[in-house]
PDB file of C-alpha atoms in Angstrom:
ATOM      1  CA  UNK A   1     -34.701 -41.734   2.900  1.00 47.00           C
ATOM      2  CA  UNK A   2     -34.056 -38.816   0.550  1.00 50.00           C
ATOM      3  CA  UNK A   3     -31.457 -39.401  -2.145  1.00 60.00           C
ATOM      4  CA  UNK A   4     -30.206 -38.010  -5.418  1.00 86.00           C
ATOM      5  CA  UNK A   5     -28.741 -34.798  -4.036  1.00 97.00           C
ATOM      6  CA  UNK A   6     -26.435 -32.925  -6.404  1.00 96.00           C
ATOM      7  CA  UNK A   7     -24.696 -30.377  -4.166  1.00 97.00           C
ATOM      8  CA  UNK A   8     -24.680 -31.981  -0.717  1.00 98.00           C
ATOM      9  CA  UNK A   9     -23.663 -35.349   0.625  1.00 98.00           C
ATOM     10  CA  UNK A  10     -26.139 -36.964   3.002  1.00 98.00           C
ATOM     11  CA  UNK A  11     -25.727 -40.031   5.173  1.00 97.00           C
ATOM     12  CA  UNK A  12     -26.837 -41.546   8.459  1.00 98.00           C
ATOM     13  CA  UNK A  13     -24.382 -43.369  10.695  1.00 97.00           C
ATOM     14  CA  UNK A  14     -26.341 -44.960  13.508  1.00 97.00           C
ATOM     15  CA  UNK A  15     -27.682 -42.058  15.556  1.00 98.00           C
ATOM     16  CA  UNK A  16     -25.755 -39.402  13.639  1.00 98.00           C
ATOM     17  CA  UNK A  17     -27.094 -37.718  10.498  1.00 98.00           C
ATOM     18  CA  UNK A  18     -24.530 -35.909   8.343  1.00 98.00           C
ATOM     19  CA  UNK A  19     -25.211 -33.078   5.887  1.00 98.00           C
ATOM     20  CA  UNK A  20     -22.097 -32.074   3.958  1.00 98.00           C
ATOM     21  CA  UNK A  21     -21.877 -29.152   1.537  1.00 98.00           C
ATOM     22  CA  UNK A  22     -20.386 -30.608  -1.632  1.00 97.00           C
ATOM     23  CA  UNK A  23     -19.268 -27.829  -3.962  1.00 96.00           C
ATOM     24  CA  UNK A  24     -15.558 -27.801  -3.040  1.00 97.00           C
ATOM     25  CA  UNK A  25     -14.398 -26.355  -6.379  1.00 95.00           C
ATOM     26  CA  UNK A  26     -16.230 -23.118  -5.521  1.00 95.00           C
ATOM     27  CA  UNK A  27     -15.456 -23.348  -1.792  1.00 96.00           C
ATOM     28  CA  UNK A  28     -19.005 -24.565  -1.040  1.00 97.00           C
ATOM     29  CA  UNK A  29     -20.534 -21.220  -1.984  1.00 96.00           C
ATOM     30  CA  UNK A  30     -24.329 -21.028  -1.972  1.00 94.00           C
ATOM     31  CA  UNK A  31     -25.131 -21.696  -5.587  1.00 90.00           C
ATOM     32  CA  UNK A  32     -26.625 -24.606  -7.466  1.00 93.00           C
ATOM     33  CA  UNK A  33     -29.018 -26.665  -5.341  1.00 95.00           C
ATOM     34  CA  UNK A  34     -27.127 -26.431  -2.085  1.00 96.00           C
ATOM     35  CA  UNK A  35     -29.749 -24.467  -0.131  1.00 97.00           C
ATOM     36  CA  UNK A  36     -32.940 -26.372  -1.088  1.00 97.00           C
ATOM     37  CA  UNK A  37     -31.117 -29.683  -0.683  1.00 98.00           C
ATOM     38  CA  UNK A  38     -29.855 -28.669   2.769  1.00 98.00           C
ATOM     39  CA  UNK A  39     -33.389 -27.677   3.781  1.00 98.00           C
ATOM     40  CA  UNK A  40     -34.703 -31.035   2.573  1.00 98.00           C
ATOM     41  CA  UNK A  41     -32.013 -32.957   4.463  1.00 98.00           C
ATOM     42  CA  UNK A  42     -32.922 -31.090   7.664  1.00 98.00           C
ATOM     43  CA  UNK A  43     -36.553 -32.085   7.115  1.00 98.00           C
ATOM     44  CA  UNK A  44     -35.616 -35.745   6.672  1.00 98.00           C
ATOM     45  CA  UNK A  45     -33.467 -35.835   9.804  1.00 98.00           C
ATOM     46  CA  UNK A  46     -35.991 -33.879  11.846  1.00 98.00           C
ATOM     47  CA  UNK A  47     -38.454 -36.758  11.465  1.00 97.00           C
ATOM     48  CA  UNK A  48     -35.959 -39.623  11.531  1.00 98.00           C
ATOM     49  CA  UNK A  49     -36.864 -41.975  14.405  1.00 97.00           C
ATOM     50  CA  UNK A  50     -33.331 -42.913  15.447  1.00 97.00           C
ATOM     51  CA  UNK A  51     -30.932 -39.984  15.011  1.00 98.00           C
ATOM     52  CA  UNK A  52     -29.866 -37.729  17.889  1.00 98.00           C
ATOM     53  CA  UNK A  53     -27.177 -35.557  16.302  1.00 98.00           C
ATOM     54  CA  UNK A  54     -27.402 -33.688  12.999  1.00 98.00           C
ATOM     55  CA  UNK A  55     -23.940 -32.706  11.755  1.00 98.00           C
ATOM     56  CA  UNK A  56     -23.550 -29.886   9.219  1.00 98.00           C
ATOM     57  CA  UNK A  57     -20.108 -29.713   7.613  1.00 98.00           C
ATOM     58  CA  UNK A  58     -18.325 -29.155   4.302  1.00 98.00           C
ATOM     59  CA  UNK A  59     -16.277 -31.022   1.730  1.00 98.00           C
ATOM     60  CA  UNK A  60     -12.783 -29.746   0.977  1.00 97.00           C
ATOM     61  CA  UNK A  61     -10.737 -27.037   2.635  1.00 96.00           C
ATOM     62  CA  UNK A  62     -13.565 -24.484   3.206  1.00 98.00           C
ATOM     63  CA  UNK A  63     -16.756 -24.870   5.169  1.00 98.00           C
ATOM     64  CA  UNK A  64     -18.367 -22.241   2.946  1.00 98.00           C
ATOM     65  CA  UNK A  65     -17.351 -19.042   1.190  1.00 96.00           C
ATOM     66  CA  UNK A  66     -20.987 -17.878   1.405  1.00 94.00           C
ATOM     67  CA  UNK A  67     -22.799 -16.164  -1.438  1.00 84.00           C
ATOM     68  CA  UNK A  68     -21.099 -15.102  -4.655  1.00 62.00           C
ATOM     69  CA  UNK A  69     -20.478 -11.410  -3.968  1.00 52.00           C
ATOM     70  CA  UNK A  70     -20.478 -10.746  -7.716  1.00 52.00           C
ATOM     71  CA  UNK A  71     -24.141 -11.690  -7.642  1.00 50.00           C
ATOM     72  CA  UNK A  72     -24.823  -8.868  -5.224  1.00 47.00           C
ATOM     73  CA  UNK A  73     -23.187  -6.391  -7.557  1.00 49.00           C
ATOM     74  CA  UNK A  74     -25.132  -7.730 -10.523  1.00 52.00           C
ATOM     75  CA  UNK A  75     -28.372  -7.544  -8.555  1.00 50.00           C
ATOM     76  CA  UNK A  76     -27.749  -3.913  -7.729  1.00 49.00           C
ATOM     77  CA  UNK A  77     -27.206  -3.118 -11.402  1.00 51.00           C
ATOM     78  CA  UNK A  78     -30.790  -4.117 -12.238  1.00 51.00           C
ATOM     79  CA  UNK A  79     -32.266  -0.930 -10.777  1.00 50.00           C
ATOM     80  CA  UNK A  80     -33.340   0.391 -14.168  1.00 60.00           C
ATOM     81  CA  UNK A  81     -35.560  -2.620 -14.824  1.00 86.00           C
ATOM     82  CA  UNK A  82     -38.181  -1.862 -12.169  1.00 93.00           C
ATOM     83  CA  UNK A  83     -41.262   0.311 -12.597  1.00 93.00           C
ATOM     84  CA  UNK A  84     -40.933   1.772  -9.116  1.00 95.00           C
ATOM     85  CA  UNK A  85     -39.266   1.278  -5.736  1.00 95.00           C
ATOM     86  CA  UNK A  86     -42.145  -0.819  -4.433  1.00 96.00           C
ATOM     87  CA  UNK A  87     -41.710  -3.345  -7.242  1.00 96.00           C
ATOM     88  CA  UNK A  88     -37.966  -3.370  -6.673  1.00 95.00           C
ATOM     89  CA  UNK A  89     -38.364  -4.013  -2.932  1.00 96.00           C
ATOM     90  CA  UNK A  90     -40.769  -6.888  -3.547  1.00 96.00           C
ATOM     91  CA  UNK A  91     -38.389  -8.422  -6.072  1.00 95.00           C
ATOM     92  CA  UNK A  92     -35.569  -8.532  -3.557  1.00 95.00           C
ATOM     93  CA  UNK A  93     -37.831  -9.767  -0.765  1.00 95.00           C
ATOM     94  CA  UNK A  94     -38.754 -12.665  -3.023  1.00 94.00           C
ATOM     95  CA  UNK A  95     -35.114 -13.234  -3.963  1.00 93.00           C
ATOM     96  CA  UNK A  96     -34.136 -13.632  -0.301  1.00 94.00           C
ATOM     97  CA  UNK A  97     -37.221 -15.614   0.775  1.00 92.00           C
ATOM     98  CA  UNK A  98     -35.159 -18.829   1.031  1.00 93.00           C
ATOM     99  CA  UNK A  99     -33.568 -17.400   4.186  1.00 91.00           C
ATOM    100  CA  UNK A 100     -36.728 -17.702   6.251  1.00 94.00           C
ATOM    101  CA  UNK A 101     -37.133 -21.427   5.594  1.00 97.00           C
ATOM    102  CA  UNK A 102     -33.426 -22.268   5.823  1.00 97.00           C
ATOM    103  CA  UNK A 103     -33.079 -20.590   9.201  1.00 97.00           C
ATOM    104  CA  UNK A 104     -36.433 -21.878  10.441  1.00 97.00           C
ATOM    105  CA  UNK A 105     -35.403 -25.418   9.552  1.00 98.00           C
ATOM    106  CA  UNK A 106     -32.370 -25.016  11.832  1.00 98.00           C
ATOM    107  CA  UNK A 107     -34.040 -23.007  14.600  1.00 98.00           C
ATOM    108  CA  UNK A 108     -36.896 -25.536  14.867  1.00 98.00           C
ATOM    109  CA  UNK A 109     -34.732 -28.622  14.295  1.00 98.00           C
ATOM    110  CA  UNK A 110     -35.498 -31.187  17.011  1.00 98.00           C
ATOM    111  CA  UNK A 111     -32.157 -32.971  16.889  1.00 98.00           C
ATOM    112  CA  UNK A 112     -28.942 -31.628  18.432  1.00 98.00           C
ATOM    113  CA  UNK A 113     -27.426 -29.507  15.645  1.00 98.00           C
ATOM    114  CA  UNK A 114     -23.643 -29.881  15.509  1.00 98.00           C
ATOM    115  CA  UNK A 115     -21.735 -27.502  13.250  1.00 98.00           C
ATOM    116  CA  UNK A 116     -18.494 -29.216  12.226  1.00 98.00           C
ATOM    117  CA  UNK A 117     -16.403 -26.430  10.748  1.00 98.00           C
ATOM    118  CA  UNK A 118     -13.888 -28.247   8.577  1.00 98.00           C
ATOM    119  CA  UNK A 119     -12.389 -24.956   7.386  1.00 98.00           C
ATOM    120  CA  UNK A 120     -13.021 -21.227   7.002  1.00 98.00           C
ATOM    121  CA  UNK A 121     -16.442 -19.625   6.779  1.00 98.00           C
ATOM    122  CA  UNK A 122     -16.896 -16.309   4.985  1.00 97.00           C
ATOM    123  CA  UNK A 123     -19.980 -14.081   4.695  1.00 96.00           C
ATOM    124  CA  UNK A 124     -23.067 -16.255   4.907  1.00 96.00           C
ATOM    125  CA  UNK A 125     -20.802 -19.239   5.556  1.00 97.00           C
ATOM    126  CA  UNK A 126     -19.723 -17.538   8.779  1.00 98.00           C
ATOM    127  CA  UNK A 127     -22.947 -15.748   9.725  1.00 97.00           C
ATOM    128  CA  UNK A 128     -25.867 -18.071   9.078  1.00 97.00           C
ATOM    129  CA  UNK A 129     -24.909 -21.147  11.092  1.00 98.00           C
ATOM    130  CA  UNK A 130     -22.693 -20.626  14.190  1.00 97.00           C
ATOM    131  CA  UNK A 131     -25.262 -18.574  16.093  1.00 96.00           C
ATOM    132  CA  UNK A 132     -27.964 -21.207  15.561  1.00 97.00           C
ATOM    133  CA  UNK A 133     -25.943 -24.400  16.113  1.00 98.00           C
ATOM    134  CA  UNK A 134     -26.158 -26.150  19.478  1.00 98.00           C
ATOM    135  CA  UNK A 135     -22.566 -27.398  19.442  1.00 98.00           C
ATOM    136  CA  UNK A 136     -19.627 -26.188  17.325  1.00 98.00           C
ATOM    137  CA  UNK A 137     -16.645 -28.443  16.698  1.00 98.00           C
ATOM    138  CA  UNK A 138     -13.971 -26.834  14.550  1.00 98.00           C
ATOM    139  CA  UNK A 139     -10.711 -27.543  12.804  1.00 98.00           C
ATOM    140  CA  UNK A 140      -7.864 -25.254  13.776  1.00 98.00           C
ATOM    141  CA  UNK A 141      -8.106 -23.885  10.190  1.00 98.00           C
ATOM    142  CA  UNK A 142     -11.715 -22.710  10.688  1.00 98.00           C
ATOM    143  CA  UNK A 143     -11.490 -18.921  10.812  1.00 98.00           C
ATOM    144  CA  UNK A 144     -14.590 -16.747  10.318  1.00 98.00           C
ATOM    145  CA  UNK A 145     -15.116 -13.394   8.591  1.00 98.00           C
ATOM    146  CA  UNK A 146     -18.196 -11.379   7.598  1.00 97.00           C
ATOM    147  CA  UNK A 147     -17.270  -8.395   5.372  1.00 95.00           C
ATOM    148  CA  UNK A 148     -20.874  -7.192   5.129  1.00 95.00           C
ATOM    149  CA  UNK A 149     -20.215  -3.529   5.884  1.00 95.00           C
ATOM    150  CA  UNK A 150     -17.408  -3.366   3.316  1.00 93.00           C
ATOM    151  CA  UNK A 151     -19.888  -4.578   0.671  1.00 92.00           C
ATOM    152  CA  UNK A 152     -22.738  -2.262   1.655  1.00 94.00           C
ATOM    153  CA  UNK A 153     -24.727  -5.172   3.110  1.00 95.00           C
ATOM    154  CA  UNK A 154     -26.058  -6.043   6.591  1.00 96.00           C
ATOM    155  CA  UNK A 155     -25.540  -8.974   8.997  1.00 96.00           C
ATOM    156  CA  UNK A 156     -27.583 -11.694   7.329  1.00 96.00           C
ATOM    157  CA  UNK A 157     -30.337 -14.026   8.483  1.00 96.00           C
ATOM    158  CA  UNK A 158     -30.616 -12.940  12.100  1.00 97.00           C
ATOM    159  CA  UNK A 159     -26.899 -13.106  12.840  1.00 97.00           C
ATOM    160  CA  UNK A 160     -26.904  -9.693  14.561  1.00 97.00           C
ATOM    161  CA  UNK A 161     -28.978 -11.262  17.333  1.00 97.00           C
ATOM    162  CA  UNK A 162     -27.683 -14.833  17.363  1.00 97.00           C
ATOM    163  CA  UNK A 163     -24.034 -13.765  17.661  1.00 97.00           C
ATOM    164  CA  UNK A 164     -24.851 -11.273  20.405  1.00 97.00           C
ATOM    165  CA  UNK A 165     -26.564 -14.111  22.301  1.00 96.00           C
ATOM    166  CA  UNK A 166     -23.391 -16.202  22.113  1.00 95.00           C
ATOM    167  CA  UNK A 167     -20.453 -13.810  22.415  1.00 96.00           C
ATOM    168  CA  UNK A 168     -22.005 -10.575  23.700  1.00 97.00           C
ATOM    169  CA  UNK A 169     -22.990  -7.359  21.978  1.00 97.00           C
ATOM    170  CA  UNK A 170     -19.576  -5.662  21.867  1.00 97.00           C
ATOM    171  CA  UNK A 171     -17.761  -8.668  20.433  1.00 97.00           C
ATOM    172  CA  UNK A 172     -20.582  -9.248  17.953  1.00 97.00           C
ATOM    173  CA  UNK A 173     -20.328  -5.614  16.849  1.00 97.00           C
ATOM    174  CA  UNK A 174     -16.568  -5.931  16.386  1.00 97.00           C
ATOM    175  CA  UNK A 175     -17.053  -9.060  14.296  1.00 97.00           C
ATOM    176  CA  UNK A 176     -20.086  -8.022  12.224  1.00 97.00           C
ATOM    177  CA  UNK A 177     -19.680  -4.237  11.941  1.00 97.00           C
ATOM    178  CA  UNK A 178     -15.956  -4.117  11.257  1.00 97.00           C
ATOM    179  CA  UNK A 179     -15.590  -7.385   9.355  1.00 96.00           C
ATOM    180  CA  UNK A 180     -12.941  -8.624  11.762  1.00 96.00           C
ATOM    181  CA  UNK A 181     -11.404 -12.000  10.926  1.00 97.00           C
ATOM    182  CA  UNK A 182     -11.638 -14.354  13.904  1.00 98.00           C
ATOM    183  CA  UNK A 183      -9.223 -17.244  14.244  1.00 98.00           C
ATOM    184  CA  UNK A 184     -10.362 -20.602  15.547  1.00 98.00           C
ATOM    185  CA  UNK A 185      -8.470 -19.905  18.764  1.00 98.00           C
ATOM    186  CA  UNK A 186     -10.291 -16.586  19.273  1.00 97.00           C
ATOM    187  CA  UNK A 187     -13.660 -18.248  18.626  1.00 98.00           C
ATOM    188  CA  UNK A 188     -12.812 -20.856  21.251  1.00 98.00           C
ATOM    189  CA  UNK A 189     -11.679 -18.214  23.741  1.00 97.00           C
ATOM    190  CA  UNK A 190     -14.863 -16.184  23.171  1.00 96.00           C
ATOM    191  CA  UNK A 191     -17.071 -19.214  23.776  1.00 96.00           C
ATOM    192  CA  UNK A 192     -18.386 -19.487  20.209  1.00 97.00           C
ATOM    193  CA  UNK A 193     -16.639 -22.814  19.540  1.00 98.00           C
ATOM    194  CA  UNK A 194     -16.957 -25.721  21.950  1.00 98.00           C
ATOM    195  CA  UNK A 195     -13.802 -27.519  20.831  1.00 98.00           C
ATOM    196  CA  UNK A 196     -11.025 -27.035  18.295  1.00 98.00           C
ATOM    197  CA  UNK A 197      -9.312 -30.096  16.839  1.00 98.00           C
ATOM    198  CA  UNK A 198      -5.791 -29.897  15.443  1.00 97.00           C
ATOM    199  CA  UNK A 199      -6.835 -31.879  12.390  1.00 97.00           C
ATOM    200  CA  UNK A 200      -8.052 -31.199   8.854  1.00 96.00           C
ATOM    201  CA  UNK A 201      -9.775 -33.010   6.014  1.00 96.00           C
ATOM    202  CA  UNK A 202     -10.992 -36.544   6.582  1.00 97.00           C
ATOM    203  CA  UNK A 203      -9.040 -36.785   9.849  1.00 98.00           C
ATOM    204  CA  UNK A 204     -11.118 -33.907  11.211  1.00 98.00           C
ATOM    205  CA  UNK A 205     -14.378 -35.482  10.036  1.00 98.00           C
ATOM    206  CA  UNK A 206     -13.496 -38.769  11.739  1.00 98.00           C
ATOM    207  CA  UNK A 207     -12.555 -36.924  14.927  1.00 98.00           C
ATOM    208  CA  UNK A 208     -15.972 -35.273  14.993  1.00 98.00           C
ATOM    209  CA  UNK A 209     -17.842 -38.552  14.511  1.00 98.00           C
ATOM    210  CA  UNK A 210     -15.690 -40.274  17.128  1.00 98.00           C
ATOM    211  CA  UNK A 211     -16.343 -37.497  19.646  1.00 98.00           C
ATOM    212  CA  UNK A 212     -20.115 -37.654  19.094  1.00 98.00           C
ATOM    213  CA  UNK A 213     -20.156 -41.438  19.340  1.00 98.00           C
ATOM    214  CA  UNK A 214     -18.406 -41.139  22.711  1.00 98.00           C
ATOM    215  CA  UNK A 215     -21.157 -38.781  23.904  1.00 98.00           C
ATOM    216  CA  UNK A 216     -23.815 -41.256  22.823  1.00 98.00           C
ATOM    217  CA  UNK A 217     -22.141 -44.000  24.848  1.00 98.00           C
ATOM    218  CA  UNK A 218     -22.394 -42.085  28.123  1.00 98.00           C
ATOM    219  CA  UNK A 219     -25.419 -39.795  27.611  1.00 98.00           C
ATOM    220  CA  UNK A 220     -29.085 -40.484  26.901  1.00 98.00           C
ATOM    221  CA  UNK A 221     -30.094 -39.129  23.496  1.00 97.00           C
ATOM    222  CA  UNK A 222     -33.607 -38.047  24.478  1.00 97.00           C
ATOM    223  CA  UNK A 223     -32.218 -36.157  27.468  1.00 98.00           C
ATOM    224  CA  UNK A 224     -29.816 -34.229  25.222  1.00 98.00           C
ATOM    225  CA  UNK A 225     -32.645 -33.379  22.819  1.00 98.00           C
ATOM    226  CA  UNK A 226     -34.826 -32.241  25.716  1.00 98.00           C
ATOM    227  CA  UNK A 227     -31.995 -30.024  26.946  1.00 98.00           C
ATOM    228  CA  UNK A 228     -31.972 -28.354  23.544  1.00 98.00           C
ATOM    229  CA  UNK A 229     -35.772 -27.931  23.506  1.00 98.00           C
ATOM    230  CA  UNK A 230     -35.895 -26.367  26.971  1.00 98.00           C
ATOM    231  CA  UNK A 231     -33.063 -23.981  26.183  1.00 96.00           C
ATOM    232  CA  UNK A 232     -34.349 -22.854  22.785  1.00 96.00           C
ATOM    233  CA  UNK A 233     -38.080 -22.544  23.484  1.00 97.00           C
ATOM    234  CA  UNK A 234     -37.899 -19.063  25.094  1.00 97.00           C
ATOM    235  CA  UNK A 235     -35.703 -17.583  22.330  1.00 97.00           C
ATOM    236  CA  UNK A 236     -37.253 -19.225  19.256  1.00 97.00           C
ATOM    237  CA  UNK A 237     -39.605 -16.406  18.266  1.00 98.00           C
ATOM    238  CA  UNK A 238     -36.964 -13.720  18.812  1.00 97.00           C
ATOM    239  CA  UNK A 239     -34.608 -15.544  16.461  1.00 97.00           C
ATOM    240  CA  UNK A 240     -37.280 -15.871  13.783  1.00 97.00           C
ATOM    241  CA  UNK A 241     -38.168 -12.182  14.045  1.00 97.00           C
ATOM    242  CA  UNK A 242     -34.457 -11.382  13.716  1.00 97.00           C
ATOM    243  CA  UNK A 243     -34.362 -13.377  10.456  1.00 97.00           C
ATOM    244  CA  UNK A 244     -37.369 -11.495   9.061  1.00 97.00           C
ATOM    245  CA  UNK A 245     -35.870  -8.145  10.066  1.00 97.00           C
ATOM    246  CA  UNK A 246     -32.524  -9.035   8.476  1.00 97.00           C
ATOM    247  CA  UNK A 247     -34.150 -10.047   5.183  1.00 97.00           C
ATOM    248  CA  UNK A 248     -36.041  -6.748   5.121  1.00 97.00           C
ATOM    249  CA  UNK A 249     -32.884  -4.745   5.897  1.00 97.00           C
ATOM    250  CA  UNK A 250     -30.899  -6.562   3.196  1.00 96.00           C
ATOM    251  CA  UNK A 251     -33.629  -5.921   0.621  1.00 96.00           C
ATOM    252  CA  UNK A 252     -33.599  -2.213   1.527  1.00 96.00           C
ATOM    253  CA  UNK A 253     -29.841  -2.060   0.976  1.00 95.00           C
ATOM    254  CA  UNK A 254     -30.412  -3.545  -2.483  1.00 94.00           C
ATOM    255  CA  UNK A 255     -33.185  -1.050  -3.242  1.00 95.00           C
ATOM    256  CA  UNK A 256     -30.730   1.715  -2.357  1.00 94.00           C
ATOM    257  CA  UNK A 257     -28.113   0.167  -4.701  1.00 93.00           C
ATOM    258  CA  UNK A 258     -25.666   0.202  -1.790  1.00 92.00           C
ATOM    259  CA  UNK A 259     -23.712  -2.917  -2.888  1.00 89.00           C
ATOM    260  CA  UNK A 260     -23.449  -1.602  -6.432  1.00 87.00           C
ATOM    261  CA  UNK A 261     -22.040   1.696  -5.178  1.00 89.00           C
ATOM    262  CA  UNK A 262     -19.556  -0.095  -2.896  1.00 88.00           C
ATOM    263  CA  UNK A 263     -18.347  -2.297  -5.744  1.00 82.00           C
ATOM    264  CA  UNK A 264     -17.942   0.694  -8.040  1.00 86.00           C
ATOM    265  CA  UNK A 265     -15.918   2.472  -5.337  1.00 84.00           C
ATOM    266  CA  UNK A 266     -13.694  -0.566  -4.784  1.00 77.00           C
ATOM    267  CA  UNK A 267     -13.208  -0.939  -8.527  1.00 78.00           C
ATOM    268  CA  UNK A 268     -12.149   2.698  -8.821  1.00 81.00           C
ATOM    269  CA  UNK A 269      -9.735   2.330  -5.891  1.00 79.00           C
ATOM    270  CA  UNK A 270      -8.092  -0.665  -7.568  1.00 75.00           C
ATOM    271  CA  UNK A 271      -7.872   1.200 -10.873  1.00 78.00           C
ATOM    272  CA  UNK A 272      -6.208   4.193  -9.176  1.00 80.00           C
ATOM    273  CA  UNK A 273      -3.662   1.915  -7.506  1.00 77.00           C
ATOM    274  CA  UNK A 274      -2.923   0.285 -10.854  1.00 75.00           C
ATOM    275  CA  UNK A 275      -2.322   3.670 -12.470  1.00 77.00           C
ATOM    276  CA  UNK A 276      -0.069   4.760  -9.597  1.00 79.00           C
ATOM    277  CA  UNK A 277       2.057   1.649  -9.959  1.00 73.00           C
ATOM    278  CA  UNK A 278       2.268   2.198 -13.706  1.00 69.00           C
ATOM    279  CA  UNK A 279       3.411   5.812 -13.300  1.00 67.00           C
ATOM    280  CA  UNK A 280       6.381   4.761 -11.124  1.00 64.00           C
ATOM    281  CA  UNK A 281       7.790   2.432 -13.756  1.00 61.00           C
TER     282      UNK A 281
END
């Protein structure tokens, strides 16, 4: 069994494998080793002979705040360091190459993938996982928001398709285009969440494990895994193509310096508001 992870917690409880983001001081944002370690844990559980459920969750009050948006602004500021636009595009394609393997590891995962949203998800923390998960169990604190358009970005890692598959095109557009914040109750009403538990922290985590153990008592594990395989087989390639297209679109936005321009605009707006407040004193 893999061990020695720095930024995730990994354990197996009987037939349940648990991957837990473990950077709570930075709201489980995608820095450090969190992505390669998560990919490795998926690989381990994919081949584990006994597990049925793979649970992805987070430590602390957030599931994940996604990427550090300051990194996007910094990336856009590097435009002067490239010989030409072709070199710049390739640099960003390489920068985002992790997305293909992270999403593939979930799309092709043989076990039943349970997303246990212990708290809010923002940006990539909201977009990358709910559309791919087989079952979503959420705390009542688990709201979602994807402010991609406000930052000059695009719906990441195939989420434009995966959310449309779950909640319909118009609701997906409202969520992803306009950056609308969805409460846990709305996600349940829209059919994105399977269940919402009125618990947080360790109580929520125990509720999730207890619920899954109850399912294992009354349902055959292989049958549940076969259900997943039969459902996902016809849509697998479309989801992978959506990931590739999203990576390309995100790289193009970076080539255009769109995030940099959006950040500069927001910075100027804040500065103008500061000056206006100062003039009234």
